[in-house]
Coordinates of C-alpha atoms in Angstrom, one line a residue:
M1 CA -4.4 -35.5 60.5
A2 CA -6.9 -33.9 58.1
T3 CA -5.4 -32.0 55.2
P4 CA -6.7 -28.4 54.8
A5 CA -9.6 -28.4 52.3
I6 CA -8.5 -25.2 50.7
S7 CA -5.0 -25.3 49.5
A8 CA -3.0 -22.1 49.2
P9 CA -3.7 -20.4 45.8
S10 CA -1.1 -21.8 43.4
K11 CA 1.5 -19.5 41.9
T12 CA 0.8 -20.8 38.3
E13 CA -2.4 -19.0 37.8
S14 CA -0.9 -15.5 38.1
Y15 CA 2.0 -16.4 35.8
V16 CA 1.3 -15.6 32.2
D17 CA 3.5 -17.1 29.5
N18 CA 5.3 -14.3 27.8
K19 CA 7.7 -16.6 25.9
R20 CA 5.5 -17.0 22.8
K21 CA 4.9 -13.2 22.5
S22 CA 8.6 -12.4 22.5
D23 CA 9.2 -15.2 20.1
I24 CA 6.7 -13.8 17.6
R25 CA 8.0 -10.3 18.0
E26 CA 11.5 -11.6 17.4
S27 CA 10.5 -13.6 14.3
N28 CA 8.7 -10.6 12.9
I29 CA 11.7 -8.4 13.3
I30 CA 14.1 -11.0 11.9
S31 CA 11.9 -11.6 8.8
A32 CA 11.4 -7.9 8.2
R33 CA 15.2 -7.3 8.5
A34 CA 15.8 -10.1 5.9
V35 CA 13.8 -8.0 3.4
A36 CA 15.7 -4.9 4.3
D37 CA 19.0 -6.7 3.8
A38 CA 17.9 -7.9 0.4
V39 CA 17.7 -4.3 -1.0
R40 CA 20.5 -2.9 1.1
T41 CA 23.2 -3.5 -1.5
S42 CA 21.4 -1.5 -4.1
L43 CA 21.6 1.8 -2.1
G44 CA 23.6 4.7 -3.5
P45 CA 25.4 5.6 -6.7
K46 CA 27.7 2.6 -6.4
G47 CA 24.9 0.2 -5.4
M48 CA 24.4 -3.0 -7.3
D49 CA 21.4 -3.8 -9.5
K50 CA 19.0 -6.6 -9.0
M51 CA 17.9 -9.0 -11.7
I52 CA 14.3 -10.1 -11.0
S53 CA 13.0 -13.2 -12.8
T54 CA 9.2 -13.2 -12.7
A55 CA 7.0 -16.3 -12.7
N56 CA 6.1 -15.9 -16.4
G57 CA 9.7 -15.7 -17.5
D58 CA 10.1 -12.0 -17.8
V59 CA 13.4 -10.5 -16.6
I60 CA 13.6 -7.1 -14.9
I61 CA 16.9 -5.3 -14.1
T62 CA 16.4 -2.5 -11.6
N63 CA 17.9 -0.5 -8.8
D64 CA 14.6 1.0 -7.6
G65 CA 13.8 -0.3 -4.1
A66 CA 10.0 -0.1 -4.6
T67 CA 10.2 -2.2 -7.8
I68 CA 12.4 -4.8 -6.3
L69 CA 10.2 -5.3 -3.2
N70 CA 7.0 -5.1 -5.4
K71 CA 8.2 -8.1 -7.4
M72 CA 9.4 -10.1 -4.5
D73 CA 7.1 -12.8 -3.3
V74 CA 6.9 -12.1 0.4
I75 CA 4.9 -14.5 2.6
Q76 CA 5.6 -13.4 6.1
P77 CA 3.1 -10.7 7.1
A78 CA 5.6 -8.5 9.0
A79 CA 7.9 -8.5 6.0
K80 CA 5.0 -7.5 3.8
M81 CA 4.8 -4.4 5.8
L82 CA 8.2 -3.3 4.6
V83 CA 7.0 -3.8 1.0
E84 CA 4.1 -1.6 1.8
L85 CA 6.5 0.9 3.4
S86 CA 8.5 1.3 0.2
K87 CA 5.2 1.7 -1.8
S88 CA 4.1 4.5 0.5
Q89 CA 7.5 6.2 0.2
D90 CA 7.1 5.9 -3.6
A91 CA 3.7 7.5 -3.4
A92 CA 4.7 10.3 -0.9
A93 CA 8.1 11.3 -2.4
G94 CA 8.8 9.0 -5.3
D95 CA 12.5 8.6 -4.5
G96 CA 14.3 7.2 -1.5
T97 CA 12.5 3.9 -1.7
T98 CA 15.6 1.9 -0.8
T99 CA 16.7 4.3 1.9
V100 CA 13.4 4.0 3.8
V101 CA 13.6 0.2 3.9
V102 CA 17.3 0.3 5.0
I103 CA 16.5 2.7 7.8
A104 CA 13.6 0.6 8.9
G105 CA 15.8 -2.5 9.0
A106 CA 18.4 -0.7 11.1
L107 CA 15.8 0.5 13.5
L108 CA 14.5 -3.0 13.9
K109 CA 17.9 -4.3 14.6
H110 CA 18.4 -1.8 17.4
C111 CA 14.9 -2.5 18.7
L112 CA 15.8 -6.2 19.1
I113 CA 18.7 -5.2 21.3
L114 CA 16.5 -3.0 23.4
L115 CA 13.9 -5.7 23.8
S116 CA 16.5 -8.2 24.9
H117 CA 17.5 -5.7 27.6
G118 CA 13.9 -6.0 28.9
I119 CA 12.6 -2.6 27.8
H120 CA 8.9 -2.7 27.1
P121 CA 7.8 -2.4 23.4
T122 CA 5.4 0.5 24.1
V123 CA 8.2 2.5 25.8
I124 CA 10.4 1.9 22.8
S125 CA 7.6 2.8 20.4
D126 CA 6.8 6.1 22.1
A127 CA 10.5 7.1 22.3
L128 CA 10.9 6.4 18.6
H129 CA 7.9 8.5 17.8
K130 CA 9.4 11.4 19.8
A131 CA 12.8 11.0 18.2
S132 CA 11.4 11.0 14.7
I133 CA 9.5 14.3 15.3
K134 CA 12.8 15.7 16.6
A135 CA 14.6 14.4 13.6
V136 CA 12.3 16.1 11.2
D137 CA 12.9 19.4 13.0
V138 CA 16.6 18.9 12.8
L139 CA 16.4 18.2 9.0
T140 CA 14.2 21.2 8.4
A141 CA 16.7 23.4 10.2
M142 CA 19.5 22.1 7.9
A143 CA 17.5 22.7 4.7
V144 CA 18.4 25.4 2.1
P145 CA 15.4 27.1 0.5
V146 CA 15.2 26.9 -3.3
E147 CA 13.3 28.9 -5.9
L148 CA 11.6 27.3 -8.9
S149 CA 13.3 29.8 -11.2
D150 CA 16.6 28.4 -10.0
R151 CA 16.8 25.7 -12.7
E152 CA 20.4 24.7 -11.8
S153 CA 19.5 23.5 -8.3
L154 CA 16.5 21.5 -9.6
I155 CA 18.7 19.8 -12.2
K156 CA 21.3 19.0 -9.5
S157 CA 18.7 17.3 -7.4
A158 CA 17.3 15.4 -10.3
S159 CA 20.7 14.2 -11.4
T160 CA 21.5 13.1 -7.8
S161 CA 18.4 10.9 -8.0
L162 CA 19.5 9.5 -11.4
N163 CA 23.1 8.8 -10.3
S164 CA 22.1 5.7 -8.4
K165 CA 20.3 4.2 -11.4
V166 CA 21.3 1.9 -14.2
V167 CA 21.1 4.8 -16.7
S168 CA 23.3 7.1 -14.6
Q169 CA 25.6 7.9 -17.5
Y170 CA 22.7 9.7 -19.2
S171 CA 21.9 11.9 -16.2
T172 CA 23.2 15.0 -18.0
L173 CA 20.4 14.5 -20.5
L174 CA 17.6 13.1 -18.4
A175 CA 17.9 15.5 -15.5
P176 CA 17.2 18.7 -17.5
L177 CA 14.5 16.9 -19.4
A178 CA 12.7 15.9 -16.1
V179 CA 13.0 19.5 -14.8
D180 CA 11.6 21.0 -17.9
S181 CA 8.8 18.6 -18.2
V182 CA 7.6 19.2 -14.6
L183 CA 8.0 23.0 -14.9
S184 CA 6.0 23.0 -18.1
V185 CA 3.0 21.3 -16.4
V186 CA 3.0 23.4 -13.2
D187 CA -0.2 25.4 -13.1
P188 CA 0.3 29.0 -12.0
A189 CA -3.1 29.0 -10.3
K190 CA -2.1 26.0 -8.1
P191 CA 1.7 26.1 -7.9
E192 CA 2.0 23.5 -5.2
I193 CA 0.4 20.7 -7.0
V194 CA 2.0 18.7 -9.8
D195 CA 0.0 15.9 -11.3
L196 CA 2.5 13.4 -12.9
R197 CA -0.3 12.1 -15.0
D198 CA 0.1 15.2 -17.1
I199 CA 3.5 13.9 -18.2
R200 CA 3.2 11.0 -20.6
I201 CA 6.1 8.7 -21.1
V202 CA 6.1 7.0 -24.5
K203 CA 8.6 4.1 -24.9
K204 CA 9.9 2.9 -28.2
L205 CA 12.5 0.2 -28.7
G206 CA 15.5 1.1 -30.8
G207 CA 18.2 3.8 -30.7
T208 CA 19.9 4.5 -27.4
V209 CA 18.8 6.5 -24.3
D210 CA 20.6 9.5 -25.8
D211 CA 17.8 9.8 -28.4
T212 CA 15.3 10.5 -25.6
E213 CA 13.5 13.8 -26.2
L214 CA 10.9 16.1 -24.8
V215 CA 8.0 16.6 -27.2
K216 CA 5.9 19.7 -27.0
G217 CA 2.8 18.1 -28.3
L218 CA 1.7 14.4 -28.6
V219 CA 3.6 11.3 -29.6
F220 CA 1.9 8.0 -30.4
D221 CA 3.7 4.7 -30.7
K222 CA 1.4 3.8 -33.6
K223 CA 1.1 4.0 -37.4
V224 CA -1.3 6.0 -39.4
S225 CA -3.7 3.6 -41.1
H226 CA -2.4 3.2 -44.6
A227 CA -5.4 1.4 -46.1
A228 CA -6.4 2.7 -49.5
G229 CA -3.5 5.2 -49.7
G230 CA -4.7 7.8 -47.1
P231 CA -2.6 10.8 -46.3
T232 CA 0.2 10.3 -43.7
R233 CA 1.0 14.0 -43.2
M234 CA -1.4 16.9 -42.6
E235 CA -0.6 20.5 -42.1
N236 CA -3.1 22.9 -40.4
A237 CA -4.7 19.9 -38.9
K238 CA -8.2 20.0 -37.5
I239 CA -8.3 17.0 -35.1
A240 CA -11.3 15.2 -33.9
V241 CA -11.2 12.6 -31.2
I242 CA -14.1 10.2 -31.8
Q243 CA -15.5 7.5 -29.6
F244 CA -18.0 6.1 -32.0
Q245 CA -17.5 3.5 -34.8
I246 CA -17.4 4.3 -38.5
S247 CA -18.7 0.8 -39.5
P248 CA -22.0 -0.8 -40.3
P249 CA -24.2 -1.1 -37.2
K250 CA -24.8 -4.4 -35.6
T251 CA -27.7 -5.6 -33.5
D252 CA -27.3 -5.9 -29.7
I253 CA -28.1 -9.6 -29.7
E254 CA -26.4 -12.5 -31.5
Q255 CA -28.4 -13.3 -34.6
S256 CA -27.9 -14.3 -38.2
I257 CA -29.7 -13.0 -41.3
V258 CA -30.5 -15.5 -44.0
V259 CA -30.3 -13.9 -47.4
S260 CA -32.1 -15.9 -50.1
D261 CA -31.4 -14.0 -53.3
Y262 CA -28.7 -11.6 -54.7
T263 CA -30.9 -8.5 -54.9
Q264 CA -31.4 -8.6 -51.1
M265 CA -27.6 -9.1 -50.7
D266 CA -27.0 -6.0 -52.9
R267 CA -29.4 -4.0 -50.9
I268 CA -27.7 -4.9 -47.6
L269 CA -24.3 -3.9 -49.1
K270 CA -25.7 -0.7 -50.6
E271 CA -27.3 0.3 -47.3
E272 CA -24.0 -0.3 -45.5
R273 CA -22.2 1.8 -48.1
N274 CA -24.7 4.6 -47.8
Y275 CA -24.6 4.5 -44.0
I276 CA -20.8 4.9 -44.0
L277 CA -20.8 7.5 -46.7
G278 CA -23.4 9.5 -44.8
M279 CA -21.2 9.6 -41.7
I280 CA -18.1 10.5 -43.7
K281 CA -19.9 13.3 -45.5
K282 CA -20.9 14.8 -42.2
I283 CA -17.3 14.5 -40.9
K284 CA -15.9 16.1 -44.1
A285 CA -18.5 18.9 -44.0
T286 CA -17.1 20.3 -40.7
G287 CA -13.7 20.6 -42.3
C288 CA -12.1 18.0 -40.1
N289 CA -9.0 16.4 -41.6
V290 CA -7.5 14.2 -38.8
L291 CA -9.4 11.5 -36.9
L292 CA -8.2 9.8 -33.8
I293 CA -10.5 6.8 -33.3
Q294 CA -10.9 5.1 -29.9
K295 CA -10.5 1.3 -29.7
S296 CA -13.9 -0.3 -29.8
I297 CA -15.1 -3.4 -28.0
L298 CA -18.5 -4.0 -29.6
R299 CA -17.5 -4.0 -33.2
D300 CA -14.7 -2.9 -35.5
A301 CA -14.1 0.8 -35.1
V302 CA -13.4 1.1 -38.8
T303 CA -13.8 -1.3 -41.7
D304 CA -11.9 -1.5 -45.0
L305 CA -14.7 0.3 -46.7
S306 CA -14.8 3.2 -44.3
L307 CA -11.0 3.6 -44.5
H308 CA -11.3 3.7 -48.3
Y309 CA -13.8 6.5 -48.2
L310 CA -11.9 8.4 -45.5
A311 CA -8.8 8.2 -47.7
K312 CA -10.8 9.5 -50.6
A313 CA -11.9 12.4 -48.5
K314 CA -8.2 13.1 -47.7
I315 CA -8.7 12.5 -43.9
L316 CA -5.8 11.2 -41.9
V317 CA -6.9 8.3 -39.7
M318 CA -5.3 6.9 -36.6
K319 CA -7.2 4.0 -35.1
D320 CA -7.0 2.0 -31.9
V321 CA -6.4 4.9 -29.5
E322 CA -6.5 3.4 -26.0
R323 CA -9.4 4.3 -23.8
D324 CA -7.2 5.6 -20.9
E325 CA -5.3 7.9 -23.2
I326 CA -8.3 9.8 -24.3
E327 CA -8.3 12.1 -21.3
F328 CA -4.7 13.0 -21.8
I329 CA -5.2 13.6 -25.5
T330 CA -8.2 15.8 -25.1
K331 CA -6.4 17.8 -22.4
T332 CA -3.4 18.3 -24.6
L333 CA -5.3 19.2 -27.7
N334 CA -7.8 21.3 -25.8
C335 CA -10.7 19.5 -27.5
L336 CA -13.7 17.4 -26.5
P337 CA -14.2 13.7 -27.3
I338 CA -17.1 13.2 -29.6
A339 CA -19.3 10.3 -28.7
N340 CA -21.9 10.4 -31.4
I341 CA -21.9 11.4 -35.1
E342 CA -24.9 13.7 -34.4
H343 CA -22.6 15.8 -32.1
F344 CA -19.9 16.2 -34.7
R345 CA -19.2 20.0 -34.6
A346 CA -16.2 22.2 -35.3
E347 CA -16.1 23.6 -31.8
K348 CA -15.1 20.2 -30.4
F349 CA -11.9 20.0 -32.5
G350 CA -8.3 20.5 -31.6
Y351 CA -6.1 22.5 -33.9
A352 CA -2.4 21.8 -34.7
D353 CA 0.1 23.0 -37.2
L354 CA 1.3 19.5 -38.2
V355 CA 0.4 15.9 -37.8
E356 CA 2.9 13.6 -39.4
E357 CA 4.1 10.0 -39.4
V358 CA 7.8 9.7 -38.7
S359 CA 9.9 6.6 -39.5
L360 CA 12.3 5.5 -36.7
G361 CA 14.5 2.6 -37.7
D362 CA 12.1 -0.3 -37.9
G363 CA 9.0 1.3 -36.6
K364 CA 6.9 4.4 -37.1
I365 CA 5.5 7.0 -34.7
V366 CA 2.9 9.7 -35.1
K367 CA 3.8 13.2 -33.9
I368 CA 1.4 16.1 -33.4
T369 CA 3.2 19.4 -33.0
G370 CA 2.3 23.1 -32.9
I371 CA -0.9 22.6 -31.0
K372 CA -2.9 25.8 -30.6
D373 CA -4.0 26.6 -27.0
M374 CA -2.2 23.5 -25.8
G375 CA -3.2 22.2 -22.3
R376 CA -0.5 22.0 -19.6
T377 CA 0.8 18.6 -20.5
T378 CA 4.0 17.3 -22.0
S379 CA 5.2 14.0 -23.6
V380 CA 8.6 12.4 -23.0
F381 CA 9.7 10.1 -25.8
V382 CA 12.1 7.5 -24.4
R383 CA 14.3 5.3 -26.6
G384 CA 16.5 2.3 -25.5
S385 CA 18.6 -0.4 -27.1
N386 CA 16.7 -3.2 -25.4
Q387 CA 13.5 -3.7 -23.4
L388 CA 15.3 -3.9 -20.0
V389 CA 17.1 -0.6 -20.5
L390 CA 14.0 1.0 -21.8
D391 CA 11.9 -0.1 -18.7
E392 CA 14.7 1.0 -16.3
A393 CA 15.0 4.3 -18.1
E394 CA 11.3 4.9 -17.6
R395 CA 11.5 4.0 -13.9
S396 CA 14.5 6.2 -13.4
L397 CA 12.8 9.1 -15.2
H398 CA 9.8 8.6 -13.0
D399 CA 12.0 8.9 -9.9
A400 CA 13.6 12.1 -11.3
L401 CA 10.2 13.6 -12.0
C402 CA 9.1 12.8 -8.5
V403 CA 12.1 14.5 -7.1
V404 CA 11.3 17.7 -9.0
R405 CA 7.7 17.3 -7.9
C406 CA 8.8 17.2 -4.3
L407 CA 10.8 20.4 -4.7
V408 CA 7.8 22.1 -6.3
S409 CA 5.5 21.1 -3.4
K410 CA 8.1 21.7 -0.6
R411 CA 10.8 24.1 -1.8
F412 CA 13.8 23.0 0.3
L413 CA 17.0 21.2 -0.5
I414 CA 19.4 19.3 1.8
A415 CA 22.7 17.7 1.2
G416 CA 22.9 14.1 0.1
G417 CA 25.7 11.5 0.5
G418 CA 25.0 10.5 4.1
A419 CA 25.5 14.0 5.5
P420 CA 22.0 14.6 6.9
E421 CA 21.9 11.2 8.5
I422 CA 25.2 11.7 10.4
E423 CA 24.1 15.2 11.4
L424 CA 20.8 13.8 12.7
S425 CA 22.7 11.0 14.5
R426 CA 25.0 13.6 16.2
Q427 CA 22.2 16.0 17.2
L428 CA 19.8 13.2 18.4
G429 CA 22.6 11.6 20.4
A430 CA 23.2 14.9 22.2
W431 CA 19.4 15.3 22.7
A432 CA 19.1 11.8 24.1
K433 CA 21.4 12.8 27.0
V434 CA 18.9 15.4 28.1
L435 CA 16.0 12.9 28.3
H436 CA 15.3 10.9 31.4
G437 CA 15.1 7.2 32.0
M438 CA 14.4 4.7 29.2
E439 CA 13.4 7.4 26.7
G440 CA 17.0 8.7 26.5
Y441 CA 18.3 5.1 26.0
C442 CA 15.8 4.5 23.1
A443 CA 16.5 7.8 21.5
K444 CA 20.3 7.0 21.6
S445 CA 19.5 3.8 19.7
F446 CA 17.5 5.7 17.1
A447 CA 20.5 8.0 16.6
E448 CA 22.8 5.1 16.2
A449 CA 20.5 3.3 13.7
L450 CA 20.6 6.3 11.3
E451 CA 24.3 5.7 10.8
V452 CA 23.4 2.7 8.6
I453 CA 22.9 5.0 5.6
P454 CA 26.5 6.4 5.4
Y455 CA 27.8 3.0 6.5
T456 CA 26.0 1.3 3.6
L457 CA 27.0 4.0 1.1
A458 CA 30.6 3.5 2.0
E459 CA 30.3 -0.3 2.0
N460 CA 28.7 -0.4 -1.4
A461 CA 31.4 1.9 -2.8
G462 CA 34.1 -0.5 -1.6
L463 CA 35.5 1.9 1.0
N464 CA 36.3 1.0 4.6
P465 CA 32.9 1.7 6.2
I466 CA 34.2 2.0 9.8
A467 CA 37.0 4.4 9.0
I468 CA 34.7 6.5 6.8
V469 CA 31.9 6.8 9.3
T470 CA 34.3 7.6 12.2
E471 CA 35.9 10.3 10.1
L472 CA 32.4 11.6 9.1
R473 CA 31.4 11.8 12.8
N474 CA 34.6 13.7 13.5
R475 CA 34.0 16.2 10.7
H476 CA 30.4 16.8 11.9
A477 CA 31.5 17.2 15.5
Q478 CA 33.8 20.0 14.2
G479 CA 30.8 21.8 12.8
E480 CA 30.9 20.8 9.1
T481 CA 27.2 20.0 8.7
N482 CA 27.4 19.3 5.0
A483 CA 30.3 16.9 5.1
G484 CA 29.3 13.7 3.3
I485 CA 30.8 10.7 1.5
N486 CA 32.0 11.5 -1.9
V487 CA 31.7 8.1 -3.5
R488 CA 33.5 9.1 -6.7
K489 CA 36.7 10.3 -5.0
G490 CA 36.3 7.8 -2.1
Q491 CA 36.7 10.4 0.6
I492 CA 34.8 12.9 2.7
T493 CA 34.1 16.3 1.1
N494 CA 31.6 19.0 1.4
I495 CA 28.7 17.4 -0.5
L496 CA 26.8 20.6 -1.4
E497 CA 29.9 21.8 -3.4
E498 CA 29.8 18.4 -5.2
N499 CA 26.2 19.1 -6.3
V500 CA 24.9 16.1 -4.4
V501 CA 21.5 17.4 -3.2
Q502 CA 18.1 15.9 -2.5
P503 CA 14.7 17.4 -1.6
L504 CA 13.9 17.8 2.0
L505 CA 10.6 15.9 1.5
V506 CA 12.4 12.7 0.5
S507 CA 14.4 12.5 3.8
T508 CA 11.7 13.6 6.2
S509 CA 9.1 11.2 4.7
A510 CA 11.7 8.4 4.8
I511 CA 12.3 8.9 8.5
T512 CA 8.7 9.3 9.5
L513 CA 7.4 6.4 7.4
A514 CA 10.2 4.1 8.6
T515 CA 9.6 4.9 12.2
E516 CA 5.9 4.4 11.8
C517 CA 6.4 1.0 10.2
V518 CA 8.9 -0.1 13.0
R519 CA 6.5 1.0 15.7
M520 CA 3.7 -1.0 14.1
I521 CA 5.9 -4.1 14.0
L522 CA 6.9 -3.6 17.6
K523 CA 3.3 -3.4 18.8
I524 CA 2.5 -6.8 17.3
D525 CA 2.8 -9.6 19.9
D526 CA 0.8 -12.4 18.3
I527 CA -0.1 -13.7 14.8
V528 CA -3.5 -15.3 14.5
T529 CA -4.1 -17.2 11.3
V530 CA -7.7 -17.6 10.3
R531 CA -8.4 -20.6 8.1

């Protein structure tokens, strides 16, 4: 009996192997969650700090999520996305960098459960997007408007940000300092925009964080050049910022001059002297008495000879000003940098009441105060007993400045202490029941995932997380929208009365960014390595 030539089409062709794709998705989620769990313990005022030992032997102690993740050497591509996530939160809001990663980790955990139930990733992704938009609406409805003139509220939110940091015991000093420095650089013409580059943080080892101060003017962590006994204090200063060198000129190419007799040698030295003297006479003629000299790459910015003549002319000299500081200095002094001796004119100067060198313990700093027509900039002078504390104080101050900046650009406050997250969880849970089909199921998961913040806060404070979160839900269900975890008392109180507040922008951007990141990870179903 002849076998049929055409066999029935085999089943194997239509079957596509989905195992690999779900495996890759799973491994992505697991590795990203591992990163989230690494920073989870540092969330909140009772969170632990991380000690990071870098490859070159430096040690950093920090509580800032973005810093921890930045320094971590992450190899898995999906886990790298969480590092980028905390960076973007740092750029958008400046604070809440740990929160955003923890939320993303919780969302991923719930997505894994949904995927194992056989729900399609795209469905989950779209539902998460809807839920995040709804969440932002709920948060905005909860928010309390704030005025910039209300300095108390601004200080409360800045100190809430500082409370979770290593330098939390100094929050009474650093919070008002951050508020004042941001308010002093707000331009009335463009009140929404604050450029944090207008606030310069100068660090100096020694003293304690208590000695940190806000300086109306300029501070340099440098000495005045003392060569040849030049002045170290100048009243009614006329300050010139110069970008040229006061030293004998060199040719552009490498070459050597052979001098055969002494008379020629003398002529060379005499020419050099005359050249420098000519420059210094021009400088003196304009009445300038303080010179800030930019660092030079081509040749020495000043030589011993020129310093000697400048000291004779009673001009205070500060050399080696960094190139990237020039913009800030000229903006503050309201002057123009002078790039050539021919353009040295009095209208390019800045004027100040006092330029003086101040001794601080072992080192010296230069202060310029009483600047006339000062630009909208400010300097914060940070002290610390060791380098680790100093660096962490700077990072914490940056976070506090960012919080105040958020409030300037979007003037709303919401409660802290896990209150908004539980409220969101409650309202989204109710909203999920209205939705049909799979969407409702995914929205419910989103709502449950947000409970990770209060849970972690309680856990880090050594409370019983399950009891606390259950009690919180209960209080919110009874209509207390501002009930949150009071970590200091270890119980649930009205958080607004405890002055634990945060800007609306921090929470909304945390939720939108975390959702975006999770949707991205969900949509990946294969990793292709290109050699």
